[in-house]
Structures are given as C-alpha cells and as structure tokens.
Amino acid sequence: MMTNMDKLYEAVAARGPVCVGLDTDFSYLPEGFAKAELTAGENIVRFNKAVVDATKDVAGCFKVQIAYYESLGLDGIRAYKETLDYVKAAGMPVIADIKRGDIAKTAEMYAKAHFEGDFEADFITLAPYMGLDSIRPYLPYVTGAGKGLFVLVRTSNPGAKDFEYEKLADGRHVYDMVGDKLHELGLECMGEKGYSSLGLVIGGTHIEEAAEIRARYQDSFFLIPGYGAQGGTADDIARYLDKHSNGGVVNSSRAVLLAYKKQPGVAFDEAARNECIKMKEAIAHACNSL
C-alpha cells in the first residue's frame, strides 16, 4: 500500500521540502483585504485559498494549526474545515497540527475526529509525553488507511531545554529516549519509500545534534519547524534532510504569510510564492554544500 508518507516523499522529490504553515491569524490579512460583509473566518479562508493557489507548485505540503481557527469559535472551525478541504482538493498533502496527547478511548476519539469525517487530514501531530499508549490508538488508521503521524521529539522552542534536554542515567537526553521508543514503534508501519508512517517532529533551531539525529533515525521522516521567524536557517535545516534533500519537510508560517510586509508593492499571494521559492532554493543550496 502506498502510504501518505510515501506520497509526501514523492511530493518533496517533485516540488521541494517547503511546508507552508497556514497558521493564519486575522491580523495577518493585508489592510483592505477583508470584506466587511464576511466573517473573520470567511475572510481567512479567502486569504488561505489565495496562498495555496500561489504556492502549491513550489511547496511539498501544507500544515494547518488548529488553534488559530479554534480561537474564532464556530466561525473558525468552519474556516479550518474549508481550509483542509481546499488543500486536499488541490491534490496537496495536508498536516493537521493538533498536537493531541491523551490515552485510551479519548485518543481513539481524537483519531476518529481527525482521520475521518469533517476534519479528515493526511497527517496529524501528536504529543507523546503520556507514553506510547497515547500513540497506539492512532495506529489502526496508519496501518489500515495509510495515514501519517508526526510526533513531538525535540522541539524548536527555547523551552525544549526545560525537559527534553535533561540527561538520563544512561547518558541519553529525554528526547533521545522518546525518539528511540517512537522509532521502534514506527518500524511496524514502514512504507515503500523506506520511511515509517510514524514521523518525528525535530526542531530546526538547535543544530548541535543534527547529524547524530539524522543518522539515528534514518528511516524516520521529519517535520522540521523553526525556519524563518523562529531563527532556523537553511544551513541548519539541511543537516536534518537525507542525501537526496528529502526525508523531511520544513515548516514556515509567518515568514510566508507575512512575506508581503517585506516586499513593498507586491501582492500578498505573490510575495508568499516568492518567499517559498527563496526558501526552497536556499535549502537546496545548503544541502548541495554539505
């Protein structure tokens, strides 16, 4: 079975590793764009659609962070669904960034909510710190329908140092232990392209261990946040990709959505496209320079 992770690998091979984050706050909309007769959610959908249309041939996938939509209540949830639907209709892989982390029946319900029905996505993000029994309820969708997971291992925020970098008695970091357990679990759901459907979230802002992490999890596909607004550079990111400049997608949200603010006189969707191309070329150059 061709899994969603296999399809994502192919998308990166065809269009590059840029993941456009549709983490769209209403304040990101350009002045004069919003129509007064429409709701905030409806205007956000208009903005998202324009960004998708402008970038879908230079991006590997899109990620939609649900919190930006939940904050608008029912209006936002409708916008979330319509955004997911539009990305899927464009034939693009879509990651629902929901970061759920609960056990037993609750996890089953989260899996059903985001792998079926109105909010169905190709991939979802999970937080594993309640243990592997918070991950296993999602696996029937992985093995049965080819769905994909991206599970937090080592994140891009400064607070990663608070817990994830703590040392264990055997010398490993906490994030090493989490990554090792997830990697082992992921061997149960390998795809045709040599990558597990259980991917790892590996932040691109801490580069000291990059080569070690890539070598340690050679058959794990990475979702790499931290590029752009969080300080990650192309040179940092390249170390987390494989020898084919694949094996991961690099998320950028604000740097793409707000690119028009740094490109005076350029329409927001064209500016977003320009930023994606710039990012894609920078990562390719960095990978070729390794």
Coordinates of C-alpha atoms in Angstrom, one line a residue:
M1 CA 0.0 0.0 0.0
M2 CA 1.3 3.5 -0.9
T3 CA 1.1 5.4 2.4
N4 CA 0.6 9.1 2.9
M5 CA 4.3 9.3 3.9
D6 CA 5.3 7.7 0.6
K7 CA 3.2 10.3 -1.1
L8 CA 4.8 13.1 0.9
Y9 CA 8.2 11.8 0.0
E10 CA 7.2 12.0 -3.7
A11 CA 5.8 15.5 -3.2
V12 CA 9.1 16.6 -1.7
A13 CA 11.1 15.0 -4.6
A14 CA 8.9 16.8 -7.1
R15 CA 8.4 20.2 -5.5
G16 CA 10.9 20.5 -2.6
P17 CA 10.6 20.3 1.2
V18 CA 8.8 23.6 2.0
C19 CA 5.8 23.1 4.2
V20 CA 3.6 26.2 4.1
G21 CA 2.0 26.7 7.5
L22 CA -1.5 28.1 7.2
D23 CA -1.4 29.3 10.8
T24 CA -3.5 32.3 9.8
D25 CA -4.4 34.9 12.4
F26 CA -6.9 37.5 11.2
S27 CA -4.3 40.3 11.9
Y28 CA -2.1 38.7 9.1
L29 CA -4.5 39.8 6.4
P30 CA -3.3 42.8 4.4
E31 CA -5.0 46.1 5.0
G32 CA -8.1 46.4 2.9
F33 CA -8.3 42.7 2.1
A34 CA -11.1 41.7 4.5
K35 CA -14.7 42.2 3.2
A36 CA -17.0 43.8 5.8
E37 CA -19.9 41.6 4.8
L38 CA -17.9 38.4 5.6
T39 CA -17.0 36.9 8.9
A40 CA -13.4 36.7 10.1
G41 CA -13.3 33.0 9.3
E42 CA -14.6 33.6 5.8
N43 CA -12.0 36.2 5.1
I44 CA -9.3 33.9 6.4
V45 CA -10.4 31.2 4.0
R46 CA -10.2 33.7 1.1
F47 CA -6.7 34.5 2.2
N48 CA -5.7 30.9 2.6
K49 CA -7.0 29.9 -0.8
A50 CA -5.0 32.6 -2.5
V51 CA -1.8 31.5 -0.7
V52 CA -2.5 27.8 -1.6
D53 CA -3.1 28.7 -5.3
A54 CA 0.1 30.8 -5.4
T55 CA 2.4 28.3 -3.7
K56 CA 1.1 24.8 -4.4
D57 CA 3.6 24.2 -7.2
V58 CA 6.6 25.2 -5.1
A59 CA 5.7 23.6 -1.8
G60 CA 5.7 19.9 -0.7
C61 CA 2.7 20.2 1.6
F62 CA 0.7 22.5 3.8
K63 CA 0.2 22.5 7.6
V64 CA -2.9 23.9 9.3
Q65 CA -2.5 24.8 13.0
I66 CA -6.0 24.3 14.5
A67 CA -5.5 26.7 17.4
Y68 CA -5.7 29.7 15.1
Y69 CA -9.1 28.6 14.0
E70 CA -10.4 27.4 17.4
S71 CA -9.8 30.8 18.7
L72 CA -12.6 32.1 16.5
G73 CA -15.2 29.7 17.7
L74 CA -17.6 28.0 15.3
D75 CA -16.7 30.5 12.6
G76 CA -13.1 29.5 12.9
I77 CA -13.8 25.8 12.9
R78 CA -15.8 26.1 9.7
A79 CA -12.7 28.0 8.3
Y80 CA -10.5 25.2 9.5
K81 CA -12.5 22.6 7.7
E82 CA -12.8 24.7 4.5
T83 CA -9.0 25.2 4.5
L84 CA -8.3 21.5 4.9
D85 CA -10.8 20.7 2.1
Y86 CA -9.2 23.3 -0.2
V87 CA -5.7 21.9 0.3
K88 CA -6.9 18.4 -0.3
A89 CA -8.9 19.4 -3.4
A90 CA -5.7 20.9 -4.8
G91 CA -4.1 17.5 -4.5
M92 CA -1.6 18.5 -1.8
P93 CA -0.7 16.6 1.3
V94 CA -2.0 18.3 4.4
I95 CA -0.9 18.1 8.0
A96 CA -3.4 18.9 10.8
D97 CA -1.3 20.4 13.5
I98 CA -3.4 19.4 16.5
K99 CA -0.7 18.1 19.0
R100 CA -3.1 15.8 20.8
G101 CA -1.7 13.7 23.7
D102 CA -4.2 11.5 25.6
I103 CA -4.8 7.8 26.2
A104 CA -7.3 5.1 25.7
K105 CA -10.8 5.9 24.5
T106 CA -10.0 9.7 24.4
A107 CA -7.2 9.1 21.9
E108 CA -9.5 6.8 19.8
M109 CA -11.9 9.7 19.6
Y110 CA -9.2 12.2 18.6
A111 CA -8.1 9.7 15.9
K112 CA -11.6 9.4 14.6
A113 CA -12.2 13.1 14.6
H114 CA -9.1 13.9 12.6
F115 CA -8.7 10.9 10.4
E116 CA -12.3 10.6 9.4
G117 CA -15.2 13.0 8.6
D118 CA -15.3 16.7 8.5
F119 CA -11.8 17.3 9.8
E120 CA -10.0 14.5 7.9
A121 CA -6.3 15.1 7.2
D122 CA -3.5 13.1 5.8
F123 CA -1.3 13.6 8.8
I124 CA -1.7 14.8 12.4
T125 CA 0.7 15.9 15.0
L126 CA 0.8 14.3 18.5
A127 CA 2.4 14.9 21.9
P128 CA 3.9 11.6 23.3
Y129 CA 4.7 12.5 26.9
M130 CA 1.8 10.4 28.4
G131 CA 3.5 7.4 26.9
L132 CA 3.2 5.0 23.9
D133 CA -0.4 4.2 24.9
S134 CA -1.2 7.8 23.8
I135 CA 0.1 6.9 20.3
R136 CA -1.1 3.4 19.7
P137 CA -4.8 4.2 19.2
Y138 CA -3.9 6.1 16.0
L139 CA -2.0 3.2 14.5
P140 CA -5.1 1.4 13.0
Y141 CA -5.5 4.4 10.7
V142 CA -1.9 4.2 9.9
T143 CA -1.7 0.6 9.0
G144 CA -5.3 0.3 7.6
A145 CA -5.6 3.6 5.7
G146 CA -2.1 4.8 5.2
K147 CA -2.5 7.8 7.4
G148 CA 0.6 9.5 8.9
L149 CA 1.7 10.8 12.2
F150 CA 4.3 13.4 13.3
V151 CA 5.1 13.0 17.0
L152 CA 7.0 15.6 19.0
V153 CA 10.5 14.6 19.9
R154 CA 12.8 17.6 20.1
T155 CA 11.0 20.9 19.5
S156 CA 12.2 24.2 18.2
N157 CA 11.2 26.5 21.2
P158 CA 13.6 27.7 23.8
G159 CA 11.6 25.7 26.5
A160 CA 12.9 22.5 24.9
K161 CA 15.8 22.8 27.2
D162 CA 13.5 22.6 30.3
F163 CA 12.6 18.9 29.9
E164 CA 13.7 17.5 26.5
Y165 CA 17.4 18.0 27.1
E166 CA 17.5 16.5 30.6
K167 CA 20.1 13.7 30.9
L168 CA 19.1 10.1 31.8
A169 CA 21.3 7.7 33.8
D170 CA 22.5 6.1 30.6
G171 CA 23.7 9.4 29.2
R172 CA 20.9 9.9 26.7
H173 CA 18.7 13.0 26.7
V174 CA 15.0 12.7 27.3
Y175 CA 14.4 13.5 23.7
D176 CA 16.7 10.6 22.7
M177 CA 14.6 8.2 24.8
V178 CA 11.4 9.4 23.3
G179 CA 12.8 9.3 19.8
D180 CA 14.2 5.8 20.3
K181 CA 10.9 4.4 21.5
L182 CA 8.9 6.1 18.7
H183 CA 11.4 4.9 16.1
E184 CA 11.0 1.3 17.3
L185 CA 7.2 1.6 17.3
G186 CA 7.4 3.1 13.8
L187 CA 9.1 0.0 12.4
E188 CA 5.7 -1.6 12.5
C189 CA 4.5 0.8 9.7
M190 CA 7.2 1.1 7.1
G191 CA 6.3 2.4 3.6
E192 CA 7.5 1.7 0.1
K193 CA 10.0 4.7 0.1
G194 CA 11.9 3.4 3.1
Y195 CA 10.2 5.7 5.7
S196 CA 7.9 4.9 8.5
S197 CA 4.4 6.4 8.6
L198 CA 5.2 7.4 12.2
G199 CA 7.3 10.6 11.6
L200 CA 9.1 12.7 14.1
V201 CA 8.9 16.4 14.9
I202 CA 12.5 17.6 15.1
G203 CA 13.0 21.3 15.6
G204 CA 15.5 23.1 13.3
T205 CA 16.7 25.7 15.7
H206 CA 19.1 23.5 17.8
I207 CA 21.7 22.2 15.3
E208 CA 24.4 20.8 17.6
E209 CA 23.0 17.2 17.4
A210 CA 21.7 17.4 13.8
A211 CA 24.0 14.8 12.2
E212 CA 23.5 12.4 15.1
I213 CA 19.7 12.7 15.0
R214 CA 19.6 12.2 11.2
A215 CA 21.9 9.1 11.4
R216 CA 20.0 7.7 14.4
Y217 CA 16.6 7.8 12.7
Q218 CA 17.4 7.2 9.1
D219 CA 14.0 5.7 8.3
S220 CA 12.0 8.4 10.1
F221 CA 10.5 11.3 8.1
F222 CA 10.9 14.6 9.9
L223 CA 8.6 17.6 10.3
I224 CA 11.0 20.4 10.9
P225 CA 9.7 23.6 12.5
G226 CA 11.7 26.6 13.4
Y227 CA 12.7 28.0 10.0
G228 CA 12.4 31.8 9.5
A229 CA 10.6 33.6 12.2
Q230 CA 12.0 31.2 14.9
G231 CA 15.6 31.6 13.7
G232 CA 16.3 28.4 11.9
T233 CA 18.4 28.9 8.7
A234 CA 18.8 26.8 5.5
D235 CA 22.2 25.7 6.7
D236 CA 20.7 24.5 9.9
I237 CA 17.9 22.7 8.2
A238 CA 20.0 20.9 5.6
R239 CA 21.6 18.7 8.2
Y240 CA 18.2 17.1 9.0
L241 CA 17.5 16.0 5.5
D242 CA 18.8 12.9 3.8
K243 CA 21.3 12.7 1.0
H244 CA 18.6 13.3 -1.6
S245 CA 17.4 16.5 0.2
N246 CA 14.4 14.6 1.2
G247 CA 13.3 12.8 4.4
G248 CA 11.7 15.8 5.9
V249 CA 9.5 18.9 5.3
V250 CA 10.5 22.3 6.6
N251 CA 7.6 24.4 8.0
S252 CA 7.4 28.1 7.6
S253 CA 4.3 30.0 8.6
R254 CA 4.7 33.7 9.4
A255 CA 7.6 34.2 7.1
V256 CA 5.4 33.0 4.2
L257 CA 2.1 34.5 5.3
L258 CA 3.6 37.9 6.1
A259 CA 6.1 38.0 3.3
Y260 CA 4.2 40.9 1.7
K261 CA 5.3 43.1 4.5
K262 CA 9.0 42.8 3.4
Q263 CA 8.1 43.1 -0.3
P264 CA 6.6 46.5 -0.8
G265 CA 4.2 46.8 -3.7
V266 CA 3.9 43.0 -4.1
A267 CA 0.6 41.3 -3.6
F268 CA 0.4 39.0 -0.6
D269 CA 0.0 35.8 -2.6
E270 CA 2.8 36.6 -5.0
A271 CA 5.0 37.6 -2.0
A272 CA 4.2 34.2 -0.3
R273 CA 5.2 32.4 -3.5
N274 CA 8.5 34.4 -3.7
E275 CA 9.3 33.5 -0.1
C276 CA 8.6 29.8 -0.8
I277 CA 10.9 29.9 -3.8
K278 CA 13.6 31.7 -1.9
M279 CA 13.3 29.2 1.0
K280 CA 13.3 26.2 -1.4
E281 CA 16.4 27.4 -3.3
A282 CA 18.3 28.3 0.0
I283 CA 17.7 24.8 1.4
A284 CA 18.7 23.1 -1.9
H285 CA 21.9 25.1 -2.0
A286 CA 22.7 24.3 1.6
C287 CA 22.0 20.6 1.0
N288 CA 24.3 20.6 -2.0
S289 CA 27.0 22.3 0.0
L290 CA 27.2 19.6 2.7

